[in-house]
GROMACS .gro file of C-alpha atoms in nm:
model
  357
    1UNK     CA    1   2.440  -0.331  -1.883
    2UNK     CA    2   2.174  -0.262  -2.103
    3UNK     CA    3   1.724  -0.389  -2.073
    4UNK     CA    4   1.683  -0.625  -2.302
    5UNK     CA    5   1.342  -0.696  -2.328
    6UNK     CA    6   0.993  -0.645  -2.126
    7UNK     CA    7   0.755  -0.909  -2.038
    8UNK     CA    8   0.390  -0.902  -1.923
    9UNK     CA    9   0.177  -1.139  -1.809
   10UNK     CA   10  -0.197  -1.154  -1.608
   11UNK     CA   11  -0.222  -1.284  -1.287
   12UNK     CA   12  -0.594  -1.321  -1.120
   13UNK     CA   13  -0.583  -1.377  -0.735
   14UNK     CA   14  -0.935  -1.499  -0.569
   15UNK     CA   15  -1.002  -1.399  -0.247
   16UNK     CA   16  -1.089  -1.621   0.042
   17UNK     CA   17  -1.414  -1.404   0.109
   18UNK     CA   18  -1.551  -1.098  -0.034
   19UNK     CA   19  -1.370  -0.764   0.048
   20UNK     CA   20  -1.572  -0.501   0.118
   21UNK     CA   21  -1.469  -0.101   0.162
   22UNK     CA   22  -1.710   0.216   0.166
   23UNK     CA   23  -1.687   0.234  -0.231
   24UNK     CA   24  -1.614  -0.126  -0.342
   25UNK     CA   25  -1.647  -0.460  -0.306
   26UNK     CA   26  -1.361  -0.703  -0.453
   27UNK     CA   27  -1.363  -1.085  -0.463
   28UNK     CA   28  -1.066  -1.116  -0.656
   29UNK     CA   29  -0.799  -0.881  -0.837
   30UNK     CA   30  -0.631  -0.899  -1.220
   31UNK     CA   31  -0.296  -0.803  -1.147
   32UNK     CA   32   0.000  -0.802  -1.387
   33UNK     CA   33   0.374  -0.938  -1.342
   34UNK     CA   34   0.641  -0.773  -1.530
   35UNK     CA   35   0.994  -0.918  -1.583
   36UNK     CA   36   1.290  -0.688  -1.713
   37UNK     CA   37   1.580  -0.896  -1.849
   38UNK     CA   38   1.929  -0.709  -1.924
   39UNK     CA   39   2.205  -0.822  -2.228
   40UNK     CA   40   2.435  -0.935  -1.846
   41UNK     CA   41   2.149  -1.225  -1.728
   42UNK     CA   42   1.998  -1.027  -1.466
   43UNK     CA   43   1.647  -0.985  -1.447
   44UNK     CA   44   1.409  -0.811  -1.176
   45UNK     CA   45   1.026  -0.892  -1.152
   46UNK     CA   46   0.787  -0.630  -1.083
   47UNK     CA   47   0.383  -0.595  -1.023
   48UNK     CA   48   0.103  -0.374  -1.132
   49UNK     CA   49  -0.201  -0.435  -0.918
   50UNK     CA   50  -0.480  -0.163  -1.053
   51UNK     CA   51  -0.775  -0.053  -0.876
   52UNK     CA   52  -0.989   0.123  -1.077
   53UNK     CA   53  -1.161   0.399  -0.850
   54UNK     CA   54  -0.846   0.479  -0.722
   55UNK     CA   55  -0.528   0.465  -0.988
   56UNK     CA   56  -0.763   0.480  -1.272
   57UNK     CA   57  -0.653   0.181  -1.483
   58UNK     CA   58  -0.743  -0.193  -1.545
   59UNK     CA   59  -0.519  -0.508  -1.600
   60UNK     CA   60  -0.599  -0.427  -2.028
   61UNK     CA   61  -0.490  -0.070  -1.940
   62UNK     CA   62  -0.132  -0.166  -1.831
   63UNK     CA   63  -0.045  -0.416  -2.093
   64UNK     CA   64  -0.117  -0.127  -2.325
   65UNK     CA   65   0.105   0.159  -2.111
   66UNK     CA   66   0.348  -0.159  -2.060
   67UNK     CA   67   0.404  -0.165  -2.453
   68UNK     CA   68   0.476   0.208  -2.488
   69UNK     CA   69   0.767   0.166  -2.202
   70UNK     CA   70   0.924  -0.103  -2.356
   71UNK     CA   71   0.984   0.136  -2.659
   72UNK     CA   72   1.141   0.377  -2.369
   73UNK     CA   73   1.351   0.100  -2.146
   74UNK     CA   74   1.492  -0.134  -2.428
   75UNK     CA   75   1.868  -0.020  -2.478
   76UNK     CA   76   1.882   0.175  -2.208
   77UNK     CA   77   2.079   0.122  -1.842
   78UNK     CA   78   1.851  -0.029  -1.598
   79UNK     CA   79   2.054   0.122  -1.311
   80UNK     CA   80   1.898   0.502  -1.408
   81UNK     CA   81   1.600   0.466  -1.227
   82UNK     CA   82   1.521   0.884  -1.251
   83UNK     CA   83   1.616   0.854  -1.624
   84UNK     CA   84   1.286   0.549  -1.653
   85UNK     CA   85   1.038   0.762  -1.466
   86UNK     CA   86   1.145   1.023  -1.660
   87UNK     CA   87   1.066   0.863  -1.964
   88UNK     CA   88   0.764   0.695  -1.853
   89UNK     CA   89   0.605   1.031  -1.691
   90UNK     CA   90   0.670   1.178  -2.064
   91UNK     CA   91   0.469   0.901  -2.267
   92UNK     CA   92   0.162   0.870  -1.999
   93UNK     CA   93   0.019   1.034  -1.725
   94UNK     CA   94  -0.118   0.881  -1.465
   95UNK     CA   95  -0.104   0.492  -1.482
   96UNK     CA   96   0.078   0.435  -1.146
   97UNK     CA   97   0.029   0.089  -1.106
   98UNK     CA   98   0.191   0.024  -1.422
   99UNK     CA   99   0.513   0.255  -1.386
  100UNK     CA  100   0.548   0.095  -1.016
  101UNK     CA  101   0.518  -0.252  -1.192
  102UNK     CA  102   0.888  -0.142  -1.415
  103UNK     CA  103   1.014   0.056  -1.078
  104UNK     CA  104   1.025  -0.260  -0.894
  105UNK     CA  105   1.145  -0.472  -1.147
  106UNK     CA  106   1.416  -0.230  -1.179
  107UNK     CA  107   1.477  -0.214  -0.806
  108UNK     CA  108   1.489  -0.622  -0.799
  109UNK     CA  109   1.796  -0.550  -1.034
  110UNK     CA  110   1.970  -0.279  -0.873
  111UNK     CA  111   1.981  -0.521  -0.540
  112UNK     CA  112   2.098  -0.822  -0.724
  113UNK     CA  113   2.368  -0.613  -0.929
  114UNK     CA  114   2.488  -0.491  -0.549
  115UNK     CA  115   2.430  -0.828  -0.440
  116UNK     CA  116   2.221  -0.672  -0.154
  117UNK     CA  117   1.827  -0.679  -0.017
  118UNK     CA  118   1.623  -0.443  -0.129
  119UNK     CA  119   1.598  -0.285   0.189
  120UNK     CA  120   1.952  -0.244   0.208
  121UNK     CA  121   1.956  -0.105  -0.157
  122UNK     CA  122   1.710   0.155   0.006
  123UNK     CA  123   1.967   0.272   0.319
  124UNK     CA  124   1.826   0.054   0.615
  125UNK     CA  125   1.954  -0.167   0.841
  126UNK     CA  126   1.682  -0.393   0.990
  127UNK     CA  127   1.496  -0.658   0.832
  128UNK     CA  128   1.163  -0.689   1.076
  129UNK     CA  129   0.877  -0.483   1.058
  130UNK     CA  130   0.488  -0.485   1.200
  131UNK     CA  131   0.249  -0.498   0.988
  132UNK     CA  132  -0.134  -0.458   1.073
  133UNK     CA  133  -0.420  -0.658   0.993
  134UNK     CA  134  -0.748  -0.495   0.809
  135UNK     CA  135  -1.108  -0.619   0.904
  136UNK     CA  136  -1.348  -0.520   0.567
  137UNK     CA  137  -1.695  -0.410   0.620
  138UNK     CA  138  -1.953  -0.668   0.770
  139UNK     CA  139  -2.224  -0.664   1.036
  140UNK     CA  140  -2.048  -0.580   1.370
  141UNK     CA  141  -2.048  -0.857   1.525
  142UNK     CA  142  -1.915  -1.052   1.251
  143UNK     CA  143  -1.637  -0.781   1.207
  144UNK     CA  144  -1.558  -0.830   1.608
  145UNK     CA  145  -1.530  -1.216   1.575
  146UNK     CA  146  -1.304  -1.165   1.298
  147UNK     CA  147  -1.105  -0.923   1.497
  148UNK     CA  148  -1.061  -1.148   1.750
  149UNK     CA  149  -0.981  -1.435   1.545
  150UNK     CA  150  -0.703  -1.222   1.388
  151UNK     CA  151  -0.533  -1.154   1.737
  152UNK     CA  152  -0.592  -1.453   1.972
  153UNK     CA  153  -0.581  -1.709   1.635
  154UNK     CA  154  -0.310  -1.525   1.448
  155UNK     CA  155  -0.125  -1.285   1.690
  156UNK     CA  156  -0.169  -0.992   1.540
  157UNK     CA  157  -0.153  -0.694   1.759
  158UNK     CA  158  -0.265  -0.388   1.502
  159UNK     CA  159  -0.573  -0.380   1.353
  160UNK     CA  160  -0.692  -0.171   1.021
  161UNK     CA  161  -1.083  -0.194   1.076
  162UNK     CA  162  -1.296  -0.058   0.756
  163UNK     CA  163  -1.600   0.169   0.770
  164UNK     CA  164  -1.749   0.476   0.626
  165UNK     CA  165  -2.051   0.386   0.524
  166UNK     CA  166  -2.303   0.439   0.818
  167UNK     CA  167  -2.132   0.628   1.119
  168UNK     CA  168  -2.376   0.414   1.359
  169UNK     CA  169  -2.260   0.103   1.254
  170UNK     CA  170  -1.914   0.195   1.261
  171UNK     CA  171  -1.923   0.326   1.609
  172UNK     CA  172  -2.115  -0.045   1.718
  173UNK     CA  173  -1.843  -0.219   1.519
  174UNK     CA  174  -1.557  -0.042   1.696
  175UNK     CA  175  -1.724  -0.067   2.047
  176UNK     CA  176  -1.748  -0.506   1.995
  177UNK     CA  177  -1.431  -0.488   1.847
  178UNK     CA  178  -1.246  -0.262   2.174
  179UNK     CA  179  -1.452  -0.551   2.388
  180UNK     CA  180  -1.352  -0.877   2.157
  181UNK     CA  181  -0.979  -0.742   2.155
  182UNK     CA  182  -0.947  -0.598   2.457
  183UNK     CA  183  -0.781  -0.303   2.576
  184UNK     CA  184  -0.374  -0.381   2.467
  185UNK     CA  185  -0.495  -0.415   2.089
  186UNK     CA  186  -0.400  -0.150   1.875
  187UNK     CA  187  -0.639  -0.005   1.649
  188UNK     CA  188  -0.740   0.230   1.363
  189UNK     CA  189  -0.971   0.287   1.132
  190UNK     CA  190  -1.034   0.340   0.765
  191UNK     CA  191  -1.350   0.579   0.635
  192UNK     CA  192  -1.221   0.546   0.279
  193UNK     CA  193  -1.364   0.929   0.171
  194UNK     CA  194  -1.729   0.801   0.380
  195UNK     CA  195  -1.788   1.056   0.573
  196UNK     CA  196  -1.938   1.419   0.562
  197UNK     CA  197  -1.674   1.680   0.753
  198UNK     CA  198  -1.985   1.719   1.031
  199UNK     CA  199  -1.996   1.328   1.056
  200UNK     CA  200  -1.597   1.273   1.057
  201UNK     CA  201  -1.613   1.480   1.348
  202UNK     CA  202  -1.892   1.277   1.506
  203UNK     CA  203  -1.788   0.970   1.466
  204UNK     CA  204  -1.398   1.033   1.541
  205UNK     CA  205  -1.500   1.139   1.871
  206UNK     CA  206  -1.664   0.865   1.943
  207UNK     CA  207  -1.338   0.668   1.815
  208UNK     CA  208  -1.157   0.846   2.051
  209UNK     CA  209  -1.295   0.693   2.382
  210UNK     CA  210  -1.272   0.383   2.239
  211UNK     CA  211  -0.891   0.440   2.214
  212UNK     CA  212  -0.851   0.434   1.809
  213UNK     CA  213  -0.524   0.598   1.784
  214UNK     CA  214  -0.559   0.691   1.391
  215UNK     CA  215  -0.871   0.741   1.130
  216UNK     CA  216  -0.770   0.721   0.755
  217UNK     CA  217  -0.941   0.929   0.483
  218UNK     CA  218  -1.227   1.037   0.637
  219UNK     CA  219  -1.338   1.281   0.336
  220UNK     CA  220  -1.341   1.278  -0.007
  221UNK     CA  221  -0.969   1.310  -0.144
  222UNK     CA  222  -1.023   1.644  -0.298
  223UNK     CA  223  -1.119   1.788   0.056
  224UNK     CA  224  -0.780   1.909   0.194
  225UNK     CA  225  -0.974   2.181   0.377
  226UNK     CA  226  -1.223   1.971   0.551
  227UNK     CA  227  -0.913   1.722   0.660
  228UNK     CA  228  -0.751   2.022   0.821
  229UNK     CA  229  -1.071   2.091   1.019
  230UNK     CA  230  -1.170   1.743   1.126
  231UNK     CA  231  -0.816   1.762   1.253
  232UNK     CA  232  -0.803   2.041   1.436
  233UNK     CA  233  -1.145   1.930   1.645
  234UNK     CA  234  -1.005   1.585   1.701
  235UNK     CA  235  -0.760   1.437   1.921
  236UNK     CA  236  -0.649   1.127   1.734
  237UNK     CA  237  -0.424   1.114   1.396
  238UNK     CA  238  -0.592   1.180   1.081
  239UNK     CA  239  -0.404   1.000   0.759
  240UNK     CA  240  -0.456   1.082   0.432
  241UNK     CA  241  -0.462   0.809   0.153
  242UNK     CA  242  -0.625   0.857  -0.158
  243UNK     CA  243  -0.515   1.193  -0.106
  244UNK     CA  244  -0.214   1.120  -0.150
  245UNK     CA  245  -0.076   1.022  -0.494
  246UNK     CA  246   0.222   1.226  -0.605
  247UNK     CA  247   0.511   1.434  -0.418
  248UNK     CA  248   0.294   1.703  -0.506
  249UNK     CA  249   0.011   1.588  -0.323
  250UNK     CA  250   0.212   1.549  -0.015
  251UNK     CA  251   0.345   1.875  -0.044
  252UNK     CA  252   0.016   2.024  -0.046
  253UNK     CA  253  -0.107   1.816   0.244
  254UNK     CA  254   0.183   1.928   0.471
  255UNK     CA  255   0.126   2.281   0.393
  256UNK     CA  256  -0.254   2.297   0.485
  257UNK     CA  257  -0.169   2.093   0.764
  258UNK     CA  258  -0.407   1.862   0.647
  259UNK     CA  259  -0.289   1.535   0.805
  260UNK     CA  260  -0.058   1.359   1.094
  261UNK     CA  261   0.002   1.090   0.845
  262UNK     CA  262   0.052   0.973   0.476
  263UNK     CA  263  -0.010   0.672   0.322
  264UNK     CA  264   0.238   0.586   0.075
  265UNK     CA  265   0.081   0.283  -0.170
  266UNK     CA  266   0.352   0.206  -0.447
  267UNK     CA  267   0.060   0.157  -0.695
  268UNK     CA  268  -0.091   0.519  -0.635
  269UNK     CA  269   0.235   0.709  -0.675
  270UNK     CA  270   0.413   0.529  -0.903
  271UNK     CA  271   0.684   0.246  -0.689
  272UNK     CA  272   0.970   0.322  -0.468
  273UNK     CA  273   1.154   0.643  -0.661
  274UNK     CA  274   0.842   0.854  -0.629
  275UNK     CA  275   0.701   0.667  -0.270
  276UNK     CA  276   1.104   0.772  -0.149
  277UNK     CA  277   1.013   1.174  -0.224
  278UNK     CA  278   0.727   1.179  -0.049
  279UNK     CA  279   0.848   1.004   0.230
  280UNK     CA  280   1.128   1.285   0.238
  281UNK     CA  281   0.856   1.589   0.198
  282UNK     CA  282   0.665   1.433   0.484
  283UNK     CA  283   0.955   1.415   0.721
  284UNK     CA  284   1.054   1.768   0.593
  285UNK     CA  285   0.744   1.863   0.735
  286UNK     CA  286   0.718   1.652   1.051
  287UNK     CA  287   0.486   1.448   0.949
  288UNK     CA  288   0.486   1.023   0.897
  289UNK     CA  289   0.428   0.822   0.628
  290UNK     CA  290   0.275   0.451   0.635
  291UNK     CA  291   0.315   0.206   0.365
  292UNK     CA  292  -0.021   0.062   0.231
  293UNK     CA  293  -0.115  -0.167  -0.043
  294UNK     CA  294  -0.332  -0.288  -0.282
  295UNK     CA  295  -0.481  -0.635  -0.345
  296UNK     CA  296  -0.106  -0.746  -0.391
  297UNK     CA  297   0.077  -1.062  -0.418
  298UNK     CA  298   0.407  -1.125  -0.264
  299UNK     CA  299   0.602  -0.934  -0.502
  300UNK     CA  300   0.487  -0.578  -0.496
  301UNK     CA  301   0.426  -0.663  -0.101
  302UNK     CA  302   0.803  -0.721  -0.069
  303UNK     CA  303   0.877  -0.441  -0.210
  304UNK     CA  304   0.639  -0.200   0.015
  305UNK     CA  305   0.777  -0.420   0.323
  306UNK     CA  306   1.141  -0.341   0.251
  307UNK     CA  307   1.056   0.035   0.163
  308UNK     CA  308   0.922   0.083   0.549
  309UNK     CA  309   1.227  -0.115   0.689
  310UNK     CA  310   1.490   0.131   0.505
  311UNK     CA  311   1.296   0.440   0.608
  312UNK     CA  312   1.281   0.535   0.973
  313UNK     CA  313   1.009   0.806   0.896
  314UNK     CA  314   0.771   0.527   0.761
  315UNK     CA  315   0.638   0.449   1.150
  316UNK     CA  316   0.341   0.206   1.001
  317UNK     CA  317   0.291  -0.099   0.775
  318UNK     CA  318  -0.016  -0.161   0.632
  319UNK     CA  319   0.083  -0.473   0.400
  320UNK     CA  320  -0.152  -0.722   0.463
  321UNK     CA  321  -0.340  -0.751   0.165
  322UNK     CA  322  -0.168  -1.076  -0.025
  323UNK     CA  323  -0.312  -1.272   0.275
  324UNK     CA  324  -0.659  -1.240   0.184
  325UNK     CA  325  -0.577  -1.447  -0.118
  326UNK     CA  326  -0.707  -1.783  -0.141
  327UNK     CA  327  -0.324  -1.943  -0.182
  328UNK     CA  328  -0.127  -1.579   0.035
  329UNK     CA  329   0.167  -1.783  -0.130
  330UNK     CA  330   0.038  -1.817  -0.493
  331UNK     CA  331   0.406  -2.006  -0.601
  332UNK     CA  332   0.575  -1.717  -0.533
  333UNK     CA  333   0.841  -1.842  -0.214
  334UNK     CA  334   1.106  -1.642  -0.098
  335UNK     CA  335   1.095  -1.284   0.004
  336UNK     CA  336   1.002  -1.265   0.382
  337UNK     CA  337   0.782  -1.508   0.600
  338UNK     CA  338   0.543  -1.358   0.858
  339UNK     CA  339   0.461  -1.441   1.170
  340UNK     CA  340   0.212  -1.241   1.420
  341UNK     CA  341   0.201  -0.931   1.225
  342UNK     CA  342   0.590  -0.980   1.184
  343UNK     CA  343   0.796  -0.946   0.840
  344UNK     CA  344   1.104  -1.090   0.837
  345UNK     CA  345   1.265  -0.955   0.492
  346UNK     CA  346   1.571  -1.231   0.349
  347UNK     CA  347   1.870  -1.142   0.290
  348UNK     CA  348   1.889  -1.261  -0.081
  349UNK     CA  349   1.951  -1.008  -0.324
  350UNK     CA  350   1.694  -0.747  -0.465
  351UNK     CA  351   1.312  -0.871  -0.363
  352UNK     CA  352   1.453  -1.200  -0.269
  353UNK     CA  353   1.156  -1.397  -0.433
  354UNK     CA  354   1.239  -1.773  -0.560
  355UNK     CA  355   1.053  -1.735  -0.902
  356UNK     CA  356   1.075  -1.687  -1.246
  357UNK     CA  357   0.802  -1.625  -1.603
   0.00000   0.00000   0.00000
């Protein structure tokens, strides 16, 4: 079997509402689909969803990197999936997004060459898995009615709640979340690099008595140092996220002791090859991973759902984001359906999506 040929195309997905994080606010996202055909009639679809301050590259960006693969993949065996990053890793650095949009496509075809789900293809066993939901920065009590919304409306039963950008208000958000929730709710939070190391320390104390069982990214991501410290004086879970791009990254967290957690996003490191190394690093080191995402549609969200039900490391989904879309489905049926906070993958071969371009 032998790739064919390598198609691109832009996909824009509104948002119901603006999204709002300490360094950004989004009200829609420019993603690209990708679709791999072979000279045997298989194809596998794949998805680049960029985010600027974090992977660096734009929707323009990939189509360009997506050109110089093609050159790479065309004639060779989709099946060598270390052979394609190879290749990719030689041509460009950087541009994740894009080299997890051909990684999944690739995976899609390795499942329906086995005739299995991807999350089989990956080693596991069970098709369910929990995702949380994330509340994006607003006033506090607007943030608390949405939380509450989300679990009495929705039946959701983790929540991701965004802050960083004035300890105060997160600490009032938190508190009228705890009460809108109640006490059963589980929660954590996201700083996304907001806070000082004086601050993180603050403020995640504070997060403690309100029972907040994790805080994500507190620092800047160069600041493996500081992460170590806020961890030491705290006694809830620091993650690490934008930290955390490469196998090398995680290898350097778990050294410096620098976090309880990773957050694996296929778009940061790369798709499933490189998110499967540092998955294995972190439980070489005792320490688990979480699954994340970008402003994704169902496609790369299938693929970050099926990577934490093959992995029993990867304790935490965060996969949540294709909801926020004006149409979550956007023609794309097939996959998993949800219900509560629940992902229930299908059993159809590779992503199990019932679409073509």
């Amino acid at each position: 079997m032998k790739i064919t040929d390598i198609k691109a195309e832009l996909f824009k997905v509104p948002l119901k509402k603006p999204f709002r994080i300490a360094f950004a606010v989004q009200d829609h996202s420019v993603n690209v689909l990708v679709k791999i055909t072979t000279d045997e009639g298989v194809w596998g679809i794949g998805e680049a969803a960029p985010f600027e301050p974090v992977t660096g590259e734009n929707a323009a960006m990939i189509l360009e990197a997506l050109k110089l693969f093609r050159q790479g993949l065309v004639g060779t065996d989709p099946m060598d999936l270390e052979g394609a990053h190879r290749m990719m890793d030689r041509l460009l650095s950087g541009n994740t997004s894009a080299k997890a949009a051909v990684d999944i496509a690739l995976y899609d075809i390795r499942g329906k060459v086995m005739g299995q789900p991807l999350y089989k293809v990956l080693g596991g066993g069970c098709n369910q898995v929990v995702t949380d939901m994330t509340i994006g920065i607003d006033e506090p009590e607007q943030m608390a009615q949405e939380a509450r919304e989300r679990v009495e409306r929705d039946g959701f039963t983790i929540l991701k709640v965004k802050a960083g950008i004035c300890p105060a208000d997160d600490v009032r958000a938190l508190t009228l979340i705890r009460e809108a929730v109640g006490p059963a709710v589980r929660l954590r939070v996201d700083a996304n690099q907001g806070y000082t190391v004086s601050d993180a320390v603050q403020t995640l104390k504070a997060f403690e008595a309100l029972g907040v069982e994790a805080v994500e990214q507190c620092l800047p991501w160069w600041d493996l140092e500081g992460a170590r410290l806020v961890r030491s004086k705290v006694n809830l879970k620091v993650m690490l996220d934008e930290s955390i791009h490469s196998p090398m990254d995680a290898a350097r967290a778990c050294r410096l002791d620098a976090a309880d957690i990773l957050n694996i996003k296929l778009m940061k490191c790369g798709g499933l090859y490189p998110a499967q190394k540092i998955n294995a690093i972190a439980e070489a080191n005792h320490v688990q991973c979480m699954v994340g995402c970008m402003l994704e549609t169902k496609v790369a969200i299938a693929a970050g759902v099926s990577l934490v039900a093959a992995k029993q490391n990867i304790t935490e989904a965060d996969c949540d984001s294709f909801m926020y879309a004006v149409d979550p489905e956007m023609g794309m049926p097939g996959g998993f359906a949800v219900e509560g906070g629940v992902y229930t993958l299908t059993d159809k071969p590779g992503l199990g999506l019932d679409f073509d371009f």
